[in-house]
Amino acid sequence: MAVIALLSLTATGITACGEDTSAARPKIDGNRVVIPMGGGSADVDTTSLAVTATADGHSVELSAAAADPLGAPGPVRIDGTQAHWAYPDRALTVTATTEDGRLRITVHSDRDSTLTWPVTGGDTSATALQIPRGEGLSLPVRDPFWNGPDTGLIGEPLALTSGLTMPFWGYTLGARGVGYIVPTDIGSSLTVNSVAGKLLSSAAHDFDERAGTRDYSVSFALTDGSPVAAAKDYRDELIKHGGFVSMTDKIKQNPRIAKLLGAFHAYLWGDGRSPEAIAQMRDLGLSQMWLGYDADDHPMTKAAIDAAENAGYLAGPYDSWDNAQDPATADNPGSRWPGRIWPEGCVHDAEGKPENGFGGRGCYVSSQALKQDPALYRDRYAQMSANGANTYFLDVDAAGDFFDDYAAAHPMNQQQDRANRLDRMRWLAERGQVLGSEAAGAWAAPVLAFDHGAQNPISDELWKFQRDRQVWGAYYPEQAPQVFFKPVDLPENLVRSMFDPVYRVPLYETVLHDSLVNVDRWELSYYKLPQQQTMRALTAILNNTPLNFALDRATLTARGPEIARLQQFFAPLHQAAGTLPMTDFRWLTDDHLVQRSVFGDGELTVTANFGAADSGGLPGGCVDAQVTGDKTPRRLCPVQ
């Protein structure tokens, strides 16, 4: 098993100009392995895997001791630039080395087991924890709310493939910071706990031969004190290792993707799927739109798709290849599959039982079963796109929920499941579709043009709240289901954990803004949450990301002019910066309510005031945006 831990001191300018640290030799100092680094050193305690770094006369704890007993370490052997040792009681072997000013630790397990390490946040200077839950959060480590029970965070292991949108986290340490990356995300998780009123976090990894997870990597990088520093470090790693594809390159491959620039997103219901509704949008002045519709018995007609195409819009279905139900009783057309997918194609657990589908509906379809008979999903796609759809949303595939399938006819592990999903998403993109999926993890970003769901830091408490259909709304009437159209006021704990701008930071946009378009979930449309409209509109401009709506003709009539005003403000900003990286984010006030983002080399600068009071001439509840060439900022105050 390989734990790779990289400690980079280059982000703080510690590596001396021209100094080659690649040949730095480890030294043994009792039970410690000390590795010289430019301007400092890294120190690994072989008895516990505790890691510290010393630079500029300052020492910081990067990891406390592993939470699991390791047993006595074997002797350390130096081989050139590498140090090796083992924990015979645990069947673990370790390698430590320097590479480009970084410490790299590699741990391999010869048997199935679990390692809880690194254990982070224990340094006395730690002030805030950054995690990419949805777009991202920066949590003061002693904040009473986040140390309490109402966040859906404390004590819940977050799978690094699905509980977080990207496999990294970070801590602010006064004017410095540290970032942690786990590229071997399958089988790995992060758990945040409150210990003596302080947020500590620990990673864990399951070494499993069948799962292909006997190797585990973690990297540590010393950064600056920016709340998005860990995201910048992760972006550098993605680019360095070929895990990043730019939006510009995607547009070169498929020019249709450029239609996303400036577009708001909307799911259409009832008469919203008609050519007349498209004409209404165009007459309102909606210049760019992405339009989706559920895979039910009333898809958009070819005439409606043609009208959308002629208006310059993207329009296509929301589909899922993840659920199967008995065709005789299925509650939606998308869960009916031909042949023997039901029930033979279901994912089966280790006891041979089918895995119940989302919400207990049917079963989860094995991606391996579909891979063995790809005509099933290819025929499905042909049927769904026969109306001329030029965009496709494939639910779930990018969300990172992977399965081990023990069915004898189509066995797979989570590694294979991810590979299968990537292959079929890539196949869809190769059809010329502008492809999106749900809550896309960074691993899926190279094959997608957009995602729905990674914008918001979803709390599990939301799903509990949604179960009360009297409050949240039911899946009827068919033409405008309450679940999408009924306005709802969220309880205070959800408002704070998901929508409080004091805690939210654009980690996802810092990494992936110039790779794909990130949008909120379809069941959290803009008008679903009236109390959050100002905050969400300001965030959309600050992050340069679109809003998402649920629309029918009645909503267009009532709300269309407001939607058009918002879209017309957003469009030129997104067209100017949608293919550029977010290069800076900072808080301008101590209360974090006034925030600024910068894209590219200053081609777009946005300042948002989430507070109630004027700040520097910017009224509360307003946002200023300045594009290169503007003499004065453009101002939007969403509530007029």
XYZ file of C-alpha atoms in Angstrom:
640
model
C 0.000 0.000 0.000
C 1.427 3.300 -0.837
C 0.857 6.353 1.194
C 2.529 9.151 -0.635
C 2.849 12.196 1.572
C 4.243 15.249 -0.126
C 5.395 18.164 1.956
C 6.041 21.211 -0.184
C 7.731 24.240 1.247
C 8.001 25.940 -2.129
C 4.617 27.665 -1.754
C 6.044 29.893 0.987
C 9.125 30.713 -1.021
C 11.387 28.593 1.158
C 13.280 26.834 -1.627
C 16.320 28.972 -2.413
C 16.653 30.242 -5.943
C 18.543 27.726 -8.013
C 18.862 25.236 -5.168
C 18.454 21.585 -6.192
C 16.746 19.757 -3.332
C 16.057 16.618 -5.378
C 19.369 15.124 -4.219
C 18.810 15.885 -0.512
C 19.668 12.802 1.502
C 17.558 11.694 4.462
C 19.277 11.437 7.819
C 18.509 9.170 10.753
C 18.237 10.787 14.157
C 17.163 8.117 16.601
C 13.578 7.212 15.770
C 13.245 10.166 13.416
C 13.929 10.508 9.722
C 14.981 14.073 8.936
C 14.871 15.191 5.326
C 16.566 18.486 4.406
C 14.453 20.850 2.346
C 15.212 24.264 0.918
C 15.358 26.565 3.904
C 14.004 23.965 6.306
C 13.420 20.314 6.991
C 10.718 17.685 7.318
C 10.695 15.296 10.247
C 8.928 11.926 10.347
C 8.712 10.002 13.624
C 9.053 6.374 12.578
C 7.446 5.120 15.794
C 4.137 6.866 15.034
C 4.101 8.488 11.558
C 3.792 11.917 13.203
C 5.036 14.569 10.753
C 6.377 18.047 11.492
C 7.985 20.702 9.359
C 10.447 23.391 10.317
C 10.977 26.474 8.179
C 12.097 30.037 8.861
C 12.606 29.055 12.483
C 9.002 27.948 12.879
C 7.864 24.394 13.558
C 4.355 23.205 12.671
C 2.598 19.909 13.201
C 1.361 18.449 9.933
C 0.096 15.196 11.440
C -0.160 13.796 14.906
C 0.640 10.126 15.436
C -1.406 7.593 13.486
C -4.584 6.751 15.386
C -3.946 3.002 15.013
C -1.165 1.075 16.755
C 1.652 0.482 14.300
C 3.889 -1.740 16.338
C 7.628 -1.317 16.616
C 9.272 -0.048 13.429
C 12.056 -1.977 11.806
C 15.460 -0.418 11.193
C 15.695 2.519 8.776
C 17.709 1.920 5.615
C 19.016 4.801 3.503
C 19.208 4.181 -0.240
C 20.374 7.306 -2.058
C 17.608 9.870 -1.599
C 15.166 7.404 -0.030
C 14.633 6.152 3.499
C 12.861 2.826 4.040
C 11.398 1.139 7.101
C 8.620 -1.271 7.991
C 6.007 -2.059 10.625
C 6.145 -5.853 10.660
C 3.178 -6.205 13.038
C 0.973 -4.392 10.502
C 2.608 -5.710 7.298
C 3.297 -2.109 6.278
C 6.387 -0.852 4.483
C 7.323 2.812 4.217
C 9.515 4.878 1.929
C 10.382 8.541 2.510
C 12.199 10.751 0.040
C 12.553 14.302 -1.223
C 11.499 15.329 -4.682
C 11.467 18.893 -5.994
C 11.581 20.283 -2.469
C 8.872 17.945 -1.242
C 8.751 15.118 1.236
C 7.166 11.990 -0.166
C 6.168 9.078 2.064
C 5.053 5.805 0.556
C 3.369 3.096 2.643
C 2.437 -0.317 1.285
C 0.229 -2.891 3.037
C 0.603 -6.601 2.335
C -2.758 -7.440 3.876
C -6.254 -6.021 4.142
C -6.451 -3.485 6.966
C -7.241 0.142 7.778
C -4.902 3.016 8.558
C -6.171 6.187 10.228
C -3.631 8.814 9.242
C -2.863 11.667 8.873
C -4.413 13.163 11.998
C -4.620 16.896 11.333
C -5.498 20.233 12.850
C -3.703 19.679 16.130
C -1.150 22.446 15.705
C -1.795 25.187 18.260
C -1.717 27.850 15.537
C -4.585 26.270 13.543
C -7.441 28.752 13.140
C -9.605 27.436 10.289
C -10.340 24.192 8.429
C -11.025 24.236 4.684
C -12.949 21.358 3.097
C -14.387 21.062 -0.423
C -17.875 20.131 0.679
C -19.670 21.238 -2.467
C -18.087 24.521 -3.520
C -16.158 24.765 -0.284
C -16.166 25.816 3.354
C -13.680 27.548 5.614
C -14.629 26.771 9.204
C -13.129 28.558 12.222
C -11.862 25.654 14.273
C -13.448 26.942 17.495
C -16.758 28.057 15.989
C -19.488 26.811 18.394
C -21.962 26.072 15.608
C -19.576 23.891 13.605
C -18.427 22.129 16.760
C -22.072 21.336 17.523
C -24.495 18.587 16.443
C -26.623 20.414 13.845
C -24.271 20.603 10.871
C -24.379 17.032 9.585
C -20.572 17.134 9.658
C -19.167 16.123 13.032
C -18.224 12.458 13.302
C -19.472 11.543 9.807
C -16.822 9.907 7.585
C -16.757 11.786 4.270
C -15.797 9.489 1.415
C -13.216 11.328 -0.648
C -14.976 10.265 -3.841
C -18.430 11.509 -2.872
C -18.533 13.215 0.536
C -16.103 15.827 -0.786
C -16.026 17.105 -4.362
C -12.229 16.958 -4.415
C -9.839 14.805 -2.351
C -8.081 17.497 -0.349
C -8.472 19.665 2.727
C -6.452 22.355 4.443
C -5.850 24.319 7.621
C -4.985 27.952 8.153
C -2.105 28.290 10.618
C -2.007 32.003 11.382
C -0.319 33.637 8.387
C 0.540 30.212 6.971
C -1.423 27.204 5.862
C -1.102 23.531 5.070
C -2.847 21.524 2.386
C -3.493 17.777 2.264
C -4.175 15.832 -0.940
C -5.239 12.187 -1.269
C -4.966 11.153 -4.939
C -5.810 7.551 -3.971
C -9.312 8.640 -3.078
C -11.153 5.325 -3.496
C -11.220 3.621 -0.124
C -10.256 6.859 1.634
C -12.315 9.138 3.851
C -12.021 12.215 6.046
C -13.742 12.569 9.399
C -14.081 15.889 11.224
C -14.465 15.693 15.002
C -14.863 18.255 17.745
C -12.235 17.713 20.425
C -12.275 20.121 23.380
C -14.248 22.573 21.266
C -11.852 22.470 18.300
C -12.266 20.974 14.819
C -9.731 18.204 14.196
C -9.794 15.923 11.173
C -8.368 12.544 10.352
C -8.109 10.602 7.144
C -8.586 6.864 6.935
C -7.845 4.366 4.193
C -9.008 0.803 3.706
C -6.354 -1.449 2.206
C -8.278 -4.073 0.282
C -6.816 -6.426 -2.303
C -10.102 -7.023 -4.147
C -10.792 -3.292 -4.216
C -7.325 -2.536 -5.584
C -6.622 -0.160 -2.706
C -3.460 -1.615 -1.209
C -1.828 1.694 -2.191
C -2.697 4.985 -0.469
C -1.252 8.419 -1.143
C -1.385 11.606 0.860
C 0.426 14.854 0.129
C 1.190 17.727 2.484
C 2.082 21.219 1.273
C 2.949 24.281 3.322
C 1.037 27.178 1.805
C 0.156 30.766 2.626
C -2.745 31.864 4.814
C -5.299 32.348 2.018
C -8.594 30.482 2.588
C -8.213 28.957 -0.888
C -4.494 28.104 -0.619
C -5.099 24.352 -0.353
C -7.232 24.524 -3.506
C -4.451 26.298 -5.391
C -2.066 23.561 -4.300
C -4.470 20.858 -5.494
C -4.953 22.622 -8.829
C -1.166 22.622 -9.302
C -1.105 18.882 -8.611
C -3.918 18.195 -11.110
C -2.178 20.159 -13.833
C 1.222 18.600 -13.063
C -0.173 15.069 -13.292
C -2.381 15.574 -16.354
C -5.678 15.588 -14.472
C -6.869 18.944 -15.832
C -8.517 19.752 -19.170
C -9.362 23.379 -19.842
C -12.702 24.702 -21.031
C -10.859 26.313 -23.941
C -9.611 22.920 -25.112
C -13.058 21.391 -24.651
C -14.587 24.118 -26.825
C -12.001 23.408 -29.516
C -13.129 19.782 -29.506
C -16.849 20.669 -29.390
C -17.718 24.283 -30.308
C -21.250 23.810 -28.953
C -19.821 23.984 -25.431
C -19.267 27.720 -25.984
C -23.058 28.105 -25.712
C -22.690 27.516 -21.970
C -20.846 30.815 -21.611
C -23.354 33.315 -20.289
C -26.167 30.782 -19.987
C -28.483 30.351 -17.029
C -29.745 26.801 -16.502
C -33.356 25.698 -16.152
C -35.400 22.511 -15.971
C -38.662 22.752 -17.894
C -42.015 21.409 -16.814
C -45.385 21.091 -18.459
C -45.915 23.823 -21.068
C -42.385 25.078 -20.424
C -41.209 22.404 -22.875
C -43.094 23.929 -25.820
C -41.927 26.050 -28.766
C -44.134 28.811 -27.364
C -42.174 28.807 -24.115
C -38.912 29.070 -26.040
C -40.313 32.051 -27.934
C -41.358 33.600 -24.630
C -37.812 33.244 -23.266
C -36.367 34.803 -26.381
C -38.844 37.703 -26.246
C -37.923 38.305 -22.596
C -34.337 38.837 -23.693
C -32.800 35.641 -22.334
C -29.769 35.527 -24.593
C -28.219 32.246 -23.434
C -29.941 29.277 -21.755
C -29.279 25.644 -20.938
C -32.635 23.831 -20.860
C -33.182 20.363 -19.430
C -36.199 18.158 -18.923
C -36.873 15.025 -16.911
C -36.822 11.651 -18.679
C -40.562 11.171 -18.341
C -43.311 10.393 -20.856
C -43.420 13.981 -22.161
C -39.996 14.949 -23.535
C -39.417 18.065 -25.587
C -40.575 17.598 -29.150
C -38.321 18.070 -32.136
C -40.126 21.348 -32.818
C -39.315 22.582 -29.322
C -35.683 21.473 -29.583
C -35.407 23.180 -32.972
C -36.858 26.378 -31.487
C -34.259 26.231 -28.714
C -31.463 25.611 -31.225
C -32.613 28.563 -33.325
C -32.644 30.760 -30.214
C -29.012 29.823 -29.531
C -29.914 27.689 -26.525
C -28.834 24.234 -25.438
C -31.662 21.777 -24.747
C -31.667 18.099 -23.847
C -32.723 15.381 -21.397
C -31.910 14.584 -17.798
C -31.225 10.847 -17.839
C -29.925 8.223 -15.408
C -28.304 4.868 -16.110
C -28.084 4.034 -12.425
C -31.511 2.644 -11.545
C -33.517 -0.387 -12.637
C -37.025 -1.390 -11.594
C -39.479 -4.047 -12.634
C -40.725 -2.706 -16.001
C -44.281 -3.652 -15.051
C -44.302 -1.411 -11.976
C -41.478 1.122 -12.508
C -42.311 4.634 -11.305
C -40.510 6.342 -14.194
C -39.562 5.477 -17.798
C -35.837 5.850 -17.137
C -35.877 2.885 -14.739
C -37.313 0.508 -17.340
C -34.627 -1.419 -19.180
C -35.085 -4.046 -21.890
C -33.826 -7.582 -21.586
C -32.613 -8.978 -18.271
C -31.142 -5.875 -16.624
C -33.939 -6.254 -14.108
C -33.045 -8.061 -11.946
C -29.904 -9.780 -13.261
C -28.052 -6.522 -13.956
C -28.355 -5.182 -10.407
C -25.287 -4.558 -8.258
C -25.035 -7.415 -5.740
C -23.394 -7.157 -2.341
C -21.023 -9.707 -0.803
C -23.997 -11.764 0.418
C -25.446 -11.936 -3.076
C -28.313 -9.506 -2.423
C -29.215 -6.714 -4.871
C -28.291 -3.217 -3.716
C -31.485 -1.238 -3.210
C -31.688 1.801 -5.445
C -31.842 5.446 -4.367
C -34.712 5.960 -1.941
C -35.302 2.204 -1.848
C -36.547 2.222 -5.443
C -35.574 -0.850 -7.444
C -31.831 -1.474 -7.549
C -28.610 0.163 -8.592
C -27.596 -0.968 -12.074
C -24.106 -2.409 -12.337
C -21.953 -0.334 -14.676
C -20.126 -3.588 -15.483
C -23.381 -5.211 -16.598
C -23.999 -2.300 -18.974
C -20.391 -2.393 -20.150
C -20.878 -6.037 -21.146
C -23.916 -5.056 -23.228
C -23.286 -1.433 -24.268
C -26.071 -1.557 -26.850
C -28.473 -1.123 -23.936
C -27.295 2.371 -23.054
C -26.398 3.278 -26.631
C -29.917 2.434 -27.785
C -31.234 4.398 -24.806
C -29.152 7.397 -25.852
C -30.300 7.128 -29.475
C -33.918 7.182 -28.346
C -33.413 10.086 -25.938
C -31.555 12.227 -28.484
C -33.721 11.450 -31.505
C -35.458 14.831 -31.108
C -32.176 16.606 -31.885
C -31.070 17.279 -28.307
C -27.679 18.996 -28.257
C -26.946 18.542 -24.543
C -27.231 15.581 -22.190
C -27.293 15.387 -18.410
C -26.345 11.977 -17.019
C -27.402 11.844 -13.399
C -25.190 10.279 -10.687
C -22.300 9.088 -12.850
C -19.887 11.859 -11.780
C -21.036 12.040 -8.153
C -18.463 9.521 -6.922
C -20.751 6.852 -5.444
C -18.981 3.703 -6.609
C -19.871 0.071 -5.985
C -18.217 -3.256 -5.403
C -20.287 -5.766 -7.361
C -20.071 -9.409 -6.292
C -22.416 -10.795 -8.955
C -20.740 -13.735 -10.687
C -21.956 -12.562 -14.087
C -20.490 -9.053 -13.837
C -18.037 -8.693 -10.925
C -16.288 -5.372 -10.420
C -14.658 -3.240 -7.754
C -14.981 0.496 -7.228
C -11.938 1.209 -9.375
C -13.589 -0.574 -12.302
C -16.908 1.139 -11.609
C -15.265 4.540 -11.903
C -13.457 3.506 -15.087
C -16.741 2.285 -16.584
C -18.490 5.549 -15.767
C -15.669 7.597 -17.229
C -15.755 5.494 -20.401
C -19.477 5.929 -20.951
C -19.421 9.655 -20.135
C -16.571 10.032 -22.597
C -18.619 8.089 -25.169
C -21.493 10.554 -24.730
C -19.191 13.550 -25.083
C -17.754 12.037 -28.264
C -21.259 12.091 -29.750
C -20.966 15.904 -29.794
C -23.185 16.366 -26.761
C -22.583 19.161 -24.259
C -22.332 16.754 -21.353
C -23.144 17.327 -17.707
C -23.497 15.163 -14.628
C -24.249 15.404 -10.930
C -21.957 17.028 -8.346
C -18.899 16.274 -10.430
C -15.788 15.248 -8.559
C -12.506 16.558 -9.947
C -11.767 13.082 -11.373
C -14.748 13.495 -13.751
C -14.073 17.095 -14.779
C -11.937 16.219 -17.841
C -14.901 14.557 -19.624
C -17.638 17.053 -18.633
C -18.672 20.506 -19.802
C -20.827 21.274 -16.746
C -22.183 19.827 -13.537
C -25.246 20.353 -11.383
C -24.756 19.992 -7.658
C -21.156 20.825 -6.787
C -22.051 24.470 -6.189
C -23.608 23.997 -2.755
C -22.112 22.456 0.400
C -24.959 19.990 0.922
C -25.604 18.882 4.489
C -27.113 15.478 5.137
C -29.609 17.362 7.299
C -31.136 18.644 4.035
C -32.186 15.148 2.956
C -33.869 14.631 6.326
C -35.738 17.916 5.928
C -36.844 17.032 2.395
C -38.529 13.848 3.580
C -41.378 15.930 5.015
C -43.357 16.240 1.800
C -45.966 18.405 3.505
C -43.269 21.032 3.946
C -40.941 20.437 0.998
C -43.609 19.502 -1.550
C -44.622 16.331 -3.379
C -43.950 15.052 -6.909
C -47.271 16.383 -8.161
C -48.971 17.964 -10.007
C -47.160 16.410 -12.949
C -47.019 19.662 -14.913
C -45.401 21.633 -12.032
C -44.341 19.349 -9.153
C -44.370 21.016 -5.760
C -41.011 19.437 -4.964
C -39.495 21.898 -7.473
C -41.919 24.827 -7.459
C -43.159 25.178 -3.873
C -41.183 27.870 -1.996
C -39.632 26.694 1.274
C -38.014 28.407 4.248
C -35.094 26.360 5.535
C -34.435 25.788 9.241
C -31.658 27.898 10.705
C -29.099 25.082 10.907
C -29.377 24.460 7.145
C -29.193 28.161 6.343
C -25.937 28.428 8.307
C -24.347 25.192 7.123
C -25.195 25.618 3.434
C -25.773 29.284 2.637
C -23.951 31.456 5.165
C -21.373 33.466 3.155
C -19.236 33.814 6.280
C -18.232 30.149 5.893
C -18.354 29.572 2.154
C -15.188 29.800 0.047
C -14.756 29.005 -3.674
C -12.422 26.013 -3.444
C -14.075 24.258 -6.405
C -13.866 27.356 -8.599
C -10.246 27.949 -7.611
C -9.441 24.487 -8.959
C -11.878 24.001 -11.834
C -13.482 27.291 -12.906
C -11.752 27.226 -16.287
C -12.474 23.512 -16.796
C -16.250 23.168 -16.413
C -19.356 25.171 -15.500
C -20.523 24.510 -11.943
C -24.227 24.950 -11.097
C -26.472 24.208 -8.114
C -28.699 21.151 -7.774
C -31.886 20.892 -9.803
C -34.123 20.480 -6.738
C -32.657 23.697 -5.262
C -33.847 26.052 -7.995
C -33.473 29.785 -7.450
C -37.092 30.416 -6.452
C -37.347 27.303 -4.275
C -35.546 29.125 -1.443
C -36.838 32.718 -1.359
C -34.846 33.729 1.725
C -31.566 32.824 0.006
C -32.142 34.594 -3.315
C -29.936 37.617 -2.651
C -27.118 35.487 -1.277
C -27.286 33.071 -4.210
C -27.418 35.818 -6.830
C -24.382 37.544 -5.313
C -22.540 34.215 -5.109
C -23.299 33.500 -8.771
C -21.649 36.750 -9.802
C -18.774 36.419 -7.300
C -17.985 32.855 -8.449
C -18.859 33.524 -12.100
C -21.266 30.575 -12.104
C -24.866 30.367 -13.415
C -28.127 30.216 -11.516
C -30.481 27.250 -11.963
C -34.279 27.506 -12.301
C -37.419 25.387 -12.558
C -39.641 26.896 -15.250
C -43.052 26.613 -16.790
C -44.918 29.337 -18.708
C -46.631 30.663 -15.591
C -43.250 31.167 -13.918
C -41.894 32.814 -17.043
C -44.838 35.195 -17.065
C -44.498 36.051 -13.370
C -40.729 35.998 -13.016
C -39.394 36.293 -16.550
C -38.390 39.980 -16.446
C -36.417 39.419 -13.234
C -34.713 36.314 -14.639
C -33.822 38.254 -17.767
C -32.355 41.139 -15.730
C -30.148 38.721 -13.794
C -29.123 36.777 -16.898
C -28.297 39.885 -18.899
C -26.001 41.088 -16.083
C -24.347 37.677 -15.761
C -23.865 36.850 -19.451
C -21.117 39.332 -20.421
C -19.211 38.562 -17.218
C -19.269 34.823 -17.873
C -18.425 35.308 -21.538
C -15.413 37.376 -20.453
C -14.162 35.017 -17.743
C -15.822 31.603 -18.124
C -12.679 30.171 -19.727
C -10.304 31.842 -17.244
C -9.063 30.556 -13.890
C -10.159 32.132 -10.623
C -6.801 33.547 -9.611
C -7.656 35.259 -6.331
C -10.267 35.205 -3.591
C -10.169 37.150 -0.360
C -12.272 38.592 2.432
C -12.205 42.388 2.504
C -13.747 42.754 5.966
C -13.090 40.963 9.238
C -16.667 39.650 9.341
C -16.114 37.958 5.922
C -19.277 39.581 4.511
C -17.475 41.601 1.842
C -15.596 39.370 -0.573
C -13.602 39.778 -3.772
C -12.728 37.393 -6.591
C -10.402 37.887 -9.550
C -10.304 35.915 -12.798
C -7.358 35.545 -15.124
C -4.954 38.471 -15.078
C -7.686 40.804 -13.879
C -9.980 40.411 -16.889
C -12.819 40.273 -14.337
C -12.862 41.524 -10.741
C -15.964 41.088 -8.585
C -16.743 42.535 -5.167
C -19.830 41.305 -3.292
C -21.318 42.774 -0.123
C -23.332 40.056 1.639
C -23.957 42.305 4.635
C -26.666 44.878 5.312
C -24.438 47.944 5.706
C -22.638 49.961 3.035
C -18.951 49.044 2.629
C -16.629 51.320 0.706
C -19.536 52.716 -1.276
C -20.960 49.283 -2.118
C -24.440 48.919 -0.603
C -25.354 45.803 1.327
C -26.904 43.099 -0.836
C -25.156 44.345 -3.973
C -22.245 43.302 -6.168
C -19.838 45.250 -8.362
C -18.175 43.628 -11.367
C -15.498 45.200 -13.544
C -14.368 43.769 -16.874
C -11.153 44.922 -18.535
C -11.995 48.135 -20.340
C -14.777 49.193 -17.975
C -14.248 52.718 -16.658
C -16.545 52.052 -13.709
C -17.850 48.803 -12.180
C -21.176 47.333 -13.232
C -23.503 47.052 -10.244
C -26.255 44.539 -9.489
C -28.561 44.756 -6.483
C -30.737 41.631 -6.972
C -33.579 42.834 -4.729
C -35.011 46.089 -6.040
